[in-house]
Tab-separated table of C-alpha atoms in Angstrom:
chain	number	residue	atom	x	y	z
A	1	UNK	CA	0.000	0.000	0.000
A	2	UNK	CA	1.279	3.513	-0.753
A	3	UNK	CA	0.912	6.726	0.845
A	4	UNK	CA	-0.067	10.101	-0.705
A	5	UNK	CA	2.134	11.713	1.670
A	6	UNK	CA	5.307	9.997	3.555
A	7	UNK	CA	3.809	8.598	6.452
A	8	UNK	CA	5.033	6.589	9.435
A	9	UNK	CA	3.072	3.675	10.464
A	10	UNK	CA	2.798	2.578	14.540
A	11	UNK	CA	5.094	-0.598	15.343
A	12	UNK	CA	6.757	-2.205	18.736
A	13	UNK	CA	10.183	-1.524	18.469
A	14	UNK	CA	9.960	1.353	16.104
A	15	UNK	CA	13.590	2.607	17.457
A	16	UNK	CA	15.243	-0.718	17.364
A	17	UNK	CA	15.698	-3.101	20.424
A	18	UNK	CA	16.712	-0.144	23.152
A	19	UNK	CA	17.130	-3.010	25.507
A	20	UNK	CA	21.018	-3.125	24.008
A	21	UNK	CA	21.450	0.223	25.817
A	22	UNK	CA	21.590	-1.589	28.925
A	23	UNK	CA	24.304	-1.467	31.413
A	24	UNK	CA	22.310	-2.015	34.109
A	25	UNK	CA	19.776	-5.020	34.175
A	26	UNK	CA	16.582	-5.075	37.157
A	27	UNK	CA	16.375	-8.171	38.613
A	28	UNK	CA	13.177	-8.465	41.166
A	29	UNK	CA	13.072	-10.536	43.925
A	30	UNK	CA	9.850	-11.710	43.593
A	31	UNK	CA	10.198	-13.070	47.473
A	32	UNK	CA	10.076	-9.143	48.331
A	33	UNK	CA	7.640	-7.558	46.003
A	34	UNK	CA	4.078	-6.984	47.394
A	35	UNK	CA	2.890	-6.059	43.890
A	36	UNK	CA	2.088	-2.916	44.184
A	37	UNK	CA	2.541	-1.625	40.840
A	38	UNK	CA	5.121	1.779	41.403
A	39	UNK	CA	7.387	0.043	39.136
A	40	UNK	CA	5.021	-0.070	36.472
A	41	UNK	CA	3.680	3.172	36.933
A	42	UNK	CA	6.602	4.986	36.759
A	43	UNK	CA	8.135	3.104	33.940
A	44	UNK	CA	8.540	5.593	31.385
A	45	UNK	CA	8.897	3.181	28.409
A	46	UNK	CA	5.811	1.193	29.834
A	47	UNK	CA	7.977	-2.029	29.876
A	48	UNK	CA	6.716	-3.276	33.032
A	49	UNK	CA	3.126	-5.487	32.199
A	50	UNK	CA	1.055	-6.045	34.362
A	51	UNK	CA	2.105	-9.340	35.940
A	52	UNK	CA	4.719	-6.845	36.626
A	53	UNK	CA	7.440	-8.850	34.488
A	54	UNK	CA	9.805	-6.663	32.354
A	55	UNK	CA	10.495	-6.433	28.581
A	56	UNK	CA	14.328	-7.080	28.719
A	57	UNK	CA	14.577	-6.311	24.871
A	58	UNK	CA	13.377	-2.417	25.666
A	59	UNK	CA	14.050	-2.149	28.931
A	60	UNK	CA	16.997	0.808	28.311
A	61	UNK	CA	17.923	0.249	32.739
A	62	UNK	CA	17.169	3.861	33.852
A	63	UNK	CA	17.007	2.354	37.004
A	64	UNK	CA	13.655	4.056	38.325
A	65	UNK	CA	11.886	1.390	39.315
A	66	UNK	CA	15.142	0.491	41.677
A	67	UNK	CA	14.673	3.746	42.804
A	68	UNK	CA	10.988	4.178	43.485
A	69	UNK	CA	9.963	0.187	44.853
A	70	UNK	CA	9.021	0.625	48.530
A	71	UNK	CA	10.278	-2.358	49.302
A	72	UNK	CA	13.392	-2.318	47.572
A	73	UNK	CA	12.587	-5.621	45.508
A	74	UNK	CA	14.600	-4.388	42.953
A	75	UNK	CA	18.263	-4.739	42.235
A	76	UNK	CA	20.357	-3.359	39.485
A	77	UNK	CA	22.968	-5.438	38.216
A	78	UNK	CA	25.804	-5.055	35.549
A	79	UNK	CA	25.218	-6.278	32.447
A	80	UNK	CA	27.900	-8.714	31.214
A	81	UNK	CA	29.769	-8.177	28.054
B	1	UNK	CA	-1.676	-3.399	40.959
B	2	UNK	CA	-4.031	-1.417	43.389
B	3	UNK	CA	-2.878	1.605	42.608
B	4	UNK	CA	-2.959	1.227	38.688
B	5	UNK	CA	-6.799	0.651	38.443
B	6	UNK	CA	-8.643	3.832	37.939
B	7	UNK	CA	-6.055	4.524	35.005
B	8	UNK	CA	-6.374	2.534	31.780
B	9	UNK	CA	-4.396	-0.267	31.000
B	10	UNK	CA	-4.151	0.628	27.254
B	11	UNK	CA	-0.178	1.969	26.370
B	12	UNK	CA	0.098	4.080	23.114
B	13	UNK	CA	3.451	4.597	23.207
B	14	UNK	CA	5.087	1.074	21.697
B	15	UNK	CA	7.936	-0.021	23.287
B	16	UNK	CA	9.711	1.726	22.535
B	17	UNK	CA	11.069	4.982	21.815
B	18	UNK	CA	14.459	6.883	21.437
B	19	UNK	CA	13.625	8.612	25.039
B	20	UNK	CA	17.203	8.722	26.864
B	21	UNK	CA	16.778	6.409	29.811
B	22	UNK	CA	15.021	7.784	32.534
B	23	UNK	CA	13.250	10.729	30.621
B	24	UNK	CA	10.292	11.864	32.142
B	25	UNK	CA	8.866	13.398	28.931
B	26	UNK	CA	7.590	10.027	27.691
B	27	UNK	CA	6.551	8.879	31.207
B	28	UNK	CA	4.639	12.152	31.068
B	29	UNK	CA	3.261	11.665	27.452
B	30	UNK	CA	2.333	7.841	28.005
B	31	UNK	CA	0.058	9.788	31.138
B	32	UNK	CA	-1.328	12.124	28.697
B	33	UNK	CA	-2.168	9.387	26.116
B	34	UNK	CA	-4.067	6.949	28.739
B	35	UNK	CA	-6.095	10.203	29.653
B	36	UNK	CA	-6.588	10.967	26.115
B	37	UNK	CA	-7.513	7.535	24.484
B	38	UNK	CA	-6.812	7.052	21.111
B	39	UNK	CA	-9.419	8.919	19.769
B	40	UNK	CA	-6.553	12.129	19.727
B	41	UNK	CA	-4.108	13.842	17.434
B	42	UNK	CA	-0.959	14.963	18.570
B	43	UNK	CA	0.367	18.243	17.043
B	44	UNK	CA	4.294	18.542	17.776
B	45	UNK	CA	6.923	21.159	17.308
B	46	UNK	CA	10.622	20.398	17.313
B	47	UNK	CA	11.728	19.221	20.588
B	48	UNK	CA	13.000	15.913	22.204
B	49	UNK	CA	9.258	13.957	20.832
B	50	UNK	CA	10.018	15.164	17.462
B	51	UNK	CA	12.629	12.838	17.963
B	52	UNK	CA	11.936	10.081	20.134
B	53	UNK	CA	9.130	8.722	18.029
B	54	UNK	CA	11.506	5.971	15.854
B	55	UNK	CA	12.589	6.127	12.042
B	56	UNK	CA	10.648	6.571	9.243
B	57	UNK	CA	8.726	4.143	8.378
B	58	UNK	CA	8.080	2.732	11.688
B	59	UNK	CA	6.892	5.132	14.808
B	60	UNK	CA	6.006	4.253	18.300
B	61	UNK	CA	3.361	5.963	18.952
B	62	UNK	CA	-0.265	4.868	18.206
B	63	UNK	CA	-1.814	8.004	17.662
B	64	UNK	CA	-1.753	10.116	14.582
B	65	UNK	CA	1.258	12.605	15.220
B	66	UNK	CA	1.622	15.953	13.077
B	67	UNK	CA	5.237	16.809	13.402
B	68	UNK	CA	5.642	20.857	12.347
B	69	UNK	CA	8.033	24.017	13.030
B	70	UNK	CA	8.672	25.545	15.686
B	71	UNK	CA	7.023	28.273	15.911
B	72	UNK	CA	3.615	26.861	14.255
B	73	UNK	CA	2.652	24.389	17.074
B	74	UNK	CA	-0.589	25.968	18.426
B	75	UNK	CA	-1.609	27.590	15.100
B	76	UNK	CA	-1.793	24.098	13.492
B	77	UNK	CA	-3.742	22.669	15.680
B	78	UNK	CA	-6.089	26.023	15.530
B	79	UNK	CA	-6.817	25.026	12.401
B	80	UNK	CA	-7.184	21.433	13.108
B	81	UNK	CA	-9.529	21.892	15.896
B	82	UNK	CA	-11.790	23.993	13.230
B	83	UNK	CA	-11.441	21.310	10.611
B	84	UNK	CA	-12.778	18.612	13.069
B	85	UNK	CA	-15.646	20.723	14.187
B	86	UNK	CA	-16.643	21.453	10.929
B	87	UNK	CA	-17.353	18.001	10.124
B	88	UNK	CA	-18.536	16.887	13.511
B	89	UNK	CA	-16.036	15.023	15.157
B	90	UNK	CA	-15.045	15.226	18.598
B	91	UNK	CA	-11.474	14.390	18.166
B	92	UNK	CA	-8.944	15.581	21.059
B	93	UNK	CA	-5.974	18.255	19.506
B	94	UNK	CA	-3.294	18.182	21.621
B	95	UNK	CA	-0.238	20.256	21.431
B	96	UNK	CA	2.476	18.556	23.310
B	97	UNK	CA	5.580	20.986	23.190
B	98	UNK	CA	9.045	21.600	24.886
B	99	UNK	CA	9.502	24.394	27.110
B	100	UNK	CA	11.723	26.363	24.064
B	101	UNK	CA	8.368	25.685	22.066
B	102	UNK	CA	6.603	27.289	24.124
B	103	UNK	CA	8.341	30.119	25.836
B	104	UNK	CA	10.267	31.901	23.582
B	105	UNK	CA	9.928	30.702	20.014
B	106	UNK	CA	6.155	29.299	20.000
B	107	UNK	CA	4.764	31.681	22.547
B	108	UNK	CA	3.081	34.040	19.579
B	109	UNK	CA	0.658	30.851	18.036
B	110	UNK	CA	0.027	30.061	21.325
B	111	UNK	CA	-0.921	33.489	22.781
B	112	UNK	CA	-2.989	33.981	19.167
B	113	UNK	CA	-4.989	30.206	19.816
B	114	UNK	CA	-5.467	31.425	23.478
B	115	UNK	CA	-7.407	34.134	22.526
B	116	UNK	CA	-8.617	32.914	19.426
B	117	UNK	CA	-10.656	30.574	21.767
B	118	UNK	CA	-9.631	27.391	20.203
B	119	UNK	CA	-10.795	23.906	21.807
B	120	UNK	CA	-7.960	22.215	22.403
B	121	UNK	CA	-5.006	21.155	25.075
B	122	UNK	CA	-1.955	22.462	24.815
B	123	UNK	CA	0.918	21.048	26.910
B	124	UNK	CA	4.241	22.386	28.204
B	125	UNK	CA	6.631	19.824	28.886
B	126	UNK	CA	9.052	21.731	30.463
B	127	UNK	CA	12.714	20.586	31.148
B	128	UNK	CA	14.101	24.139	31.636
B	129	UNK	CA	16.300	24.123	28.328
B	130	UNK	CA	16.378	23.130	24.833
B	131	UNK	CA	17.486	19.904	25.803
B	132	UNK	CA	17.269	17.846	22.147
B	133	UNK	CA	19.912	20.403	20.628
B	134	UNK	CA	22.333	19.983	24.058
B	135	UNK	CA	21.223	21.843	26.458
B	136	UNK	CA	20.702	25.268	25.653
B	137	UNK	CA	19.311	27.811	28.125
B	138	UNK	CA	15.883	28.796	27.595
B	139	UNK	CA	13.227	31.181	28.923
B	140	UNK	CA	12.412	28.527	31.091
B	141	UNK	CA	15.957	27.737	32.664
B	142	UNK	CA	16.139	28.916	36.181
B	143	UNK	CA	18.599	31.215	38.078
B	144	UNK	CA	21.695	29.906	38.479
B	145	UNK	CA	21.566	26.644	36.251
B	146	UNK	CA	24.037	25.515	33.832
B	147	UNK	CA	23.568	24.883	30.532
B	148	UNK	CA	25.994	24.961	28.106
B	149	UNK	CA	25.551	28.620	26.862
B	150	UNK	CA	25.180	29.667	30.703
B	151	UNK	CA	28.613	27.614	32.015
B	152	UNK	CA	28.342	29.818	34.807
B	153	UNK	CA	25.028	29.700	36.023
B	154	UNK	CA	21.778	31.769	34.510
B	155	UNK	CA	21.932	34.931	35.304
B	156	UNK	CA	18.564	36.157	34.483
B	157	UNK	CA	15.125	34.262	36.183
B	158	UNK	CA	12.603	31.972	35.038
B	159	UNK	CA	9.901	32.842	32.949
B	160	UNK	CA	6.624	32.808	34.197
B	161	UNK	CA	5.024	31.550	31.478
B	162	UNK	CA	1.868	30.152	33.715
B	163	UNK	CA	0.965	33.865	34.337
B	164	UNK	CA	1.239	34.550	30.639
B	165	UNK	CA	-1.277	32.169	29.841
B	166	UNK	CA	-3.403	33.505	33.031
B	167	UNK	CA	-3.648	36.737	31.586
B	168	UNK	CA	-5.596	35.331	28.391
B	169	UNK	CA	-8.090	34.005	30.901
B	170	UNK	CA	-8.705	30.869	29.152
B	171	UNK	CA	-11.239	28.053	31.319
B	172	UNK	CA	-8.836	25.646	32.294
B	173	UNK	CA	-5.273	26.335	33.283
B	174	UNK	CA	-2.882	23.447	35.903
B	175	UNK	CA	0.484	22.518	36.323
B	176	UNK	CA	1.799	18.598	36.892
B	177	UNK	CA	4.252	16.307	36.928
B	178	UNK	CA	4.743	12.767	36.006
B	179	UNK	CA	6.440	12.415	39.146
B	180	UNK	CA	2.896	12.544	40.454
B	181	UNK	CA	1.237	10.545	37.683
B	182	UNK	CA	-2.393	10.220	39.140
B	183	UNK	CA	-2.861	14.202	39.310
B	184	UNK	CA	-1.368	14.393	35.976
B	185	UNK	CA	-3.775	12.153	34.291
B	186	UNK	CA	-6.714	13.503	36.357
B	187	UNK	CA	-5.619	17.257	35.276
B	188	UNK	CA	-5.403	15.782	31.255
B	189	UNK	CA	-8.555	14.615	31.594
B	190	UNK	CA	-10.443	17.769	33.200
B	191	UNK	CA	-8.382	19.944	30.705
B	192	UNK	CA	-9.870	17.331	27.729
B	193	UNK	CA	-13.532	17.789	29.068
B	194	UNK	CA	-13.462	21.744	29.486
B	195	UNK	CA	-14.883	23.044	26.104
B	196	UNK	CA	-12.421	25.670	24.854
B	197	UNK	CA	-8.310	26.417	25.475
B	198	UNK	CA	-6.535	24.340	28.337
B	199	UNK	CA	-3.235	24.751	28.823
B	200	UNK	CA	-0.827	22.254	31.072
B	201	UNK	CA	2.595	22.933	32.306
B	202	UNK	CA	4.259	20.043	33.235
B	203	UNK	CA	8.024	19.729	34.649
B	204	UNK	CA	9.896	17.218	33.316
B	205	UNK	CA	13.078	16.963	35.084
B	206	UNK	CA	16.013	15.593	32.225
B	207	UNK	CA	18.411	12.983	33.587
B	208	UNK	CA	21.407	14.288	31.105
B	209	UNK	CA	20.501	17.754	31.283
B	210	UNK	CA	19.884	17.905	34.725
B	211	UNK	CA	23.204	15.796	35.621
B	212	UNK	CA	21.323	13.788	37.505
B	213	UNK	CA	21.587	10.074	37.580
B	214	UNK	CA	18.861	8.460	35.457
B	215	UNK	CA	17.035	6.372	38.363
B	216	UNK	CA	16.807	9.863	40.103
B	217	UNK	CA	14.280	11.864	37.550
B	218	UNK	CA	10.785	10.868	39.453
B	219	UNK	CA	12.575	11.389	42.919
B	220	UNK	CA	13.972	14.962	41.333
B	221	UNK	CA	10.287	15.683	40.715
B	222	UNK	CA	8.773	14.488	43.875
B	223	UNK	CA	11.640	16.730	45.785
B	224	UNK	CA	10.706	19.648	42.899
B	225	UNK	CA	7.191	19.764	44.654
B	226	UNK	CA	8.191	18.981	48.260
B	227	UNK	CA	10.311	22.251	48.276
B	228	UNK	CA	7.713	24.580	46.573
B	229	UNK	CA	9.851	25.124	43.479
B	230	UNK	CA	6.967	23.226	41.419
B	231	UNK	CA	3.806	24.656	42.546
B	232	UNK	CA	0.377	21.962	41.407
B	233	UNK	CA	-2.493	23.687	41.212
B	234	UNK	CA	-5.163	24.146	38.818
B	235	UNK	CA	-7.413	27.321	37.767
B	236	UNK	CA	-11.167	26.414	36.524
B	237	UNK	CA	-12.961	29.103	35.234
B	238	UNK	CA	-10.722	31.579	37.342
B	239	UNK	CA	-10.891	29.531	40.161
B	240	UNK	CA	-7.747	28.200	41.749
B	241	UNK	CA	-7.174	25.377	43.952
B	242	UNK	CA	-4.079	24.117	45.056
B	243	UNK	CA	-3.167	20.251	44.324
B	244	UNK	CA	-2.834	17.811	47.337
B	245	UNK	CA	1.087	17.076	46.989
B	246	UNK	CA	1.560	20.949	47.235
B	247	UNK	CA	-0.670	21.620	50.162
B	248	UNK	CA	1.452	18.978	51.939
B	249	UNK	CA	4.404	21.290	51.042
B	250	UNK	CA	3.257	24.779	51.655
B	251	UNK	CA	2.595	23.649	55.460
B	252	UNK	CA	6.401	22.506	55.636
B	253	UNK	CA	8.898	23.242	53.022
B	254	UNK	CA	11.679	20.695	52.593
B	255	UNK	CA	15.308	22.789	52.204
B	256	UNK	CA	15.771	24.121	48.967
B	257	UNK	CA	19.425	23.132	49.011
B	258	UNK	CA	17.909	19.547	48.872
B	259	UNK	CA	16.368	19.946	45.329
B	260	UNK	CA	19.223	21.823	44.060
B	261	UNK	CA	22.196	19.582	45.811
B	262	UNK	CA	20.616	16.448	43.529
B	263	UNK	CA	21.620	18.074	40.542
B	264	UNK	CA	25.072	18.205	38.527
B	265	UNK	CA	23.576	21.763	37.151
B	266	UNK	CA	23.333	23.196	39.846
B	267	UNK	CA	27.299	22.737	41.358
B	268	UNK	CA	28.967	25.686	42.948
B	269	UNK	CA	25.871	27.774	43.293
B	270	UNK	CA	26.387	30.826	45.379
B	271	UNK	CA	24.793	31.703	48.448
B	272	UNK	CA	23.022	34.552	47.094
B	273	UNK	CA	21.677	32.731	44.125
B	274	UNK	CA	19.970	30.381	46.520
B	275	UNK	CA	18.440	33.274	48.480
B	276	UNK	CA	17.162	34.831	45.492
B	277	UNK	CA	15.491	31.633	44.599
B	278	UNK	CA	14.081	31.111	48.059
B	279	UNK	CA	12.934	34.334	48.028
B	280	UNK	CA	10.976	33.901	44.927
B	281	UNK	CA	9.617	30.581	45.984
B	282	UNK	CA	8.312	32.088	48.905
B	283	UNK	CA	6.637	35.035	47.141
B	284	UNK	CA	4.814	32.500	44.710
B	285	UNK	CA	3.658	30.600	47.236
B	286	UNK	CA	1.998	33.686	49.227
B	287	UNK	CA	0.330	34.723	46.013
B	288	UNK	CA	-0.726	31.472	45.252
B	289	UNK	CA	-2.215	31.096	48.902
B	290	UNK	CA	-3.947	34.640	48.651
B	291	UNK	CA	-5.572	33.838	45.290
B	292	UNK	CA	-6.570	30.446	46.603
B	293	UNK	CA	-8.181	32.384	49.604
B	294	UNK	CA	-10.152	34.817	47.270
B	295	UNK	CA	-7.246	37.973	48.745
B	296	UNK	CA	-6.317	39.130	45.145
């Protein structure tokens, strides 16, 4: 199909797989988290779903989640070469 | 997910965008969006979403987006807004622009839509500097910042650009930020149900910009509000009411040093600097009290 006019079209991933930004992976101890959601909420690339499991290929590790779970569930760790 | 459950579900921002990690303009745009629905057009001037929306042919965000010039942003969607009432439809027009958008180069189409009357929502996501070109100051940069064509601090203070707007009386006017995402989303959707202008200034604090560490931009805007130096309130119909997060801080003020100690722009700051910031934190605060009150 062709546009009239140049047109971009909606698609996951429409920056390439920002999860290769990473130097810093979240890793949740699920033992810890009350699921209470601040980790999704604050996710500004919305990679957190609901179940509350995250999208390592866009997750870019800002770290907020880290930052913001109450119960300090989550841990940043290096990312291996 | 207790929290989560008066907000929809429903992302229209695909994972995911060129945002640098830990930027709080798409956590405040995915806000915006949910409160929207998809029902909405996005009008946007150069500035970091121009940007952060992917390649051609591929974009992430699920909603049609009109990219334009700087200095067109609110005119556009003037005409937009007529166009869609002309043939019935009750689409949203939103505006979502940068604070250099908005202050300085697109503050004539937005001050002509103001008082043109135009339905429509026009949001200033202000991170205090042209940050997509590097960090330039802007209006909106405040005292004593760095940027990197103020290396020694600005020397000249904010713009108020949220008495600007006042001044064109328009029916709905508020101030956010994502670090408080529920008010944000409630404040989008009062703005999108008020026939006529709205206008939303929202601080965005910028993890590279800022020098802060990226993990610390939501706690940066939590501390923004705790020490009065982001004000939430919103004006209905000339009525303003201070937002709950603020009334918490206008009874006791955290220490500005605080807010400004968190971030890389603001190293070496002088004494007086700081005063002259307190000083005009406190004098916004007693006229936002007195208005509140019905004094002025």
């Amino acid at each position: 199909m062709s546009d009239p006019v140049a047109m971009s079209r909606p698609r996951i991933g429409a920056a390439g797989k920002t999860g290769t930004w990473r130097t810093f992976r979240p890793v949740v101890d699920r033992e810890a988290c009350n699921a209470c959601g601040l980790c999704a909420m604050y996710c500004p690339d919305g990679c957190i779903n609901e179940d509350l499991e995250i999208d390592l290929d866009y997750c870019n590790g800002c770290g907020i989640c880290a930052h913001e779970c109450p119960k300090k569930a989550i841990r940043m760790d290096r990312e291996d070469k | 997910m207790i929290r989560m459950a008066e907000i929809p579900k429903e992302e229209y921002l695909e994972k995911c965008t060129t945002a640098c990690a830990g930027c709080t303009s798409s956590l405040t745009l995915r806000y915006v969006l949910k409160a929207a629905g998809p029902d909405t057009v996005l009008v946007v001037p150069a500035c970091c979403t121009s940007i952060l929306q992917g390649t051609y042919p591929n974009t992430a965000f699920s909603v049609p987006v009109y990219n334009i010039a700087f200095a067109a942003a609110a005119a556009c969607a003037s005409g937009m807004s007529e166009a869609f009432s002309s043939i019935g439809k009750k689409t949203n027009v939103i505006v979502y622009a940068g604070d250099g958008g908005t202050v300085d180069i697109g503050i004539q189409a937005l001050s002509g839509a103001l008082e043109r009357g135009t339905d429509f929502l026009y949001i200033c996501y202000d991170n205090e500097a042209y940050g997509n070109t590097g960090m330039q100051r802007s209006g909106a940069t405040p005292m004593g910042a760095r940027t990197t064509t103020t290396p020694g601090g600005k020397t000249d203070a904010k713009k108020d650009i949220d008495r600007i707007v006042a001044a064109h009386n328009i029916p709905y006017q508020a101030t956010a930020t994502p670090a408080y995402p529920k008010d944000l989303f409630d404040k989008v959707k009062t703005a999108l149900a008020t026939p006529g202008p709205s206008f939303i200034h929202v601080l965005a604090p910028c993890p590279p910009g800022w020098r802060i560490a990226s993990d610390m931009s939501v706690a940066v805007g939590k501390m923004a509000v705790k020490t009065g130096s982001w004000v939430l309130w919103e004006r209905k119909y000339g009525e303003l009411s201070i937002s709950a997060p603020s009334k918490g801080a206008m009874k006791k003020r955290a220490p500005l040093r605080e807010y400004l100690s968190l971030q890389g722009r603001f190293k070496g700051i002088s004494e007086s600097v700081v005063n002259e910031l307190e000083q005009s934190i406190e004098k916004n605060l007693a006229r936002l009290a007195k208005e509140e009150a019905g004094e002025c």
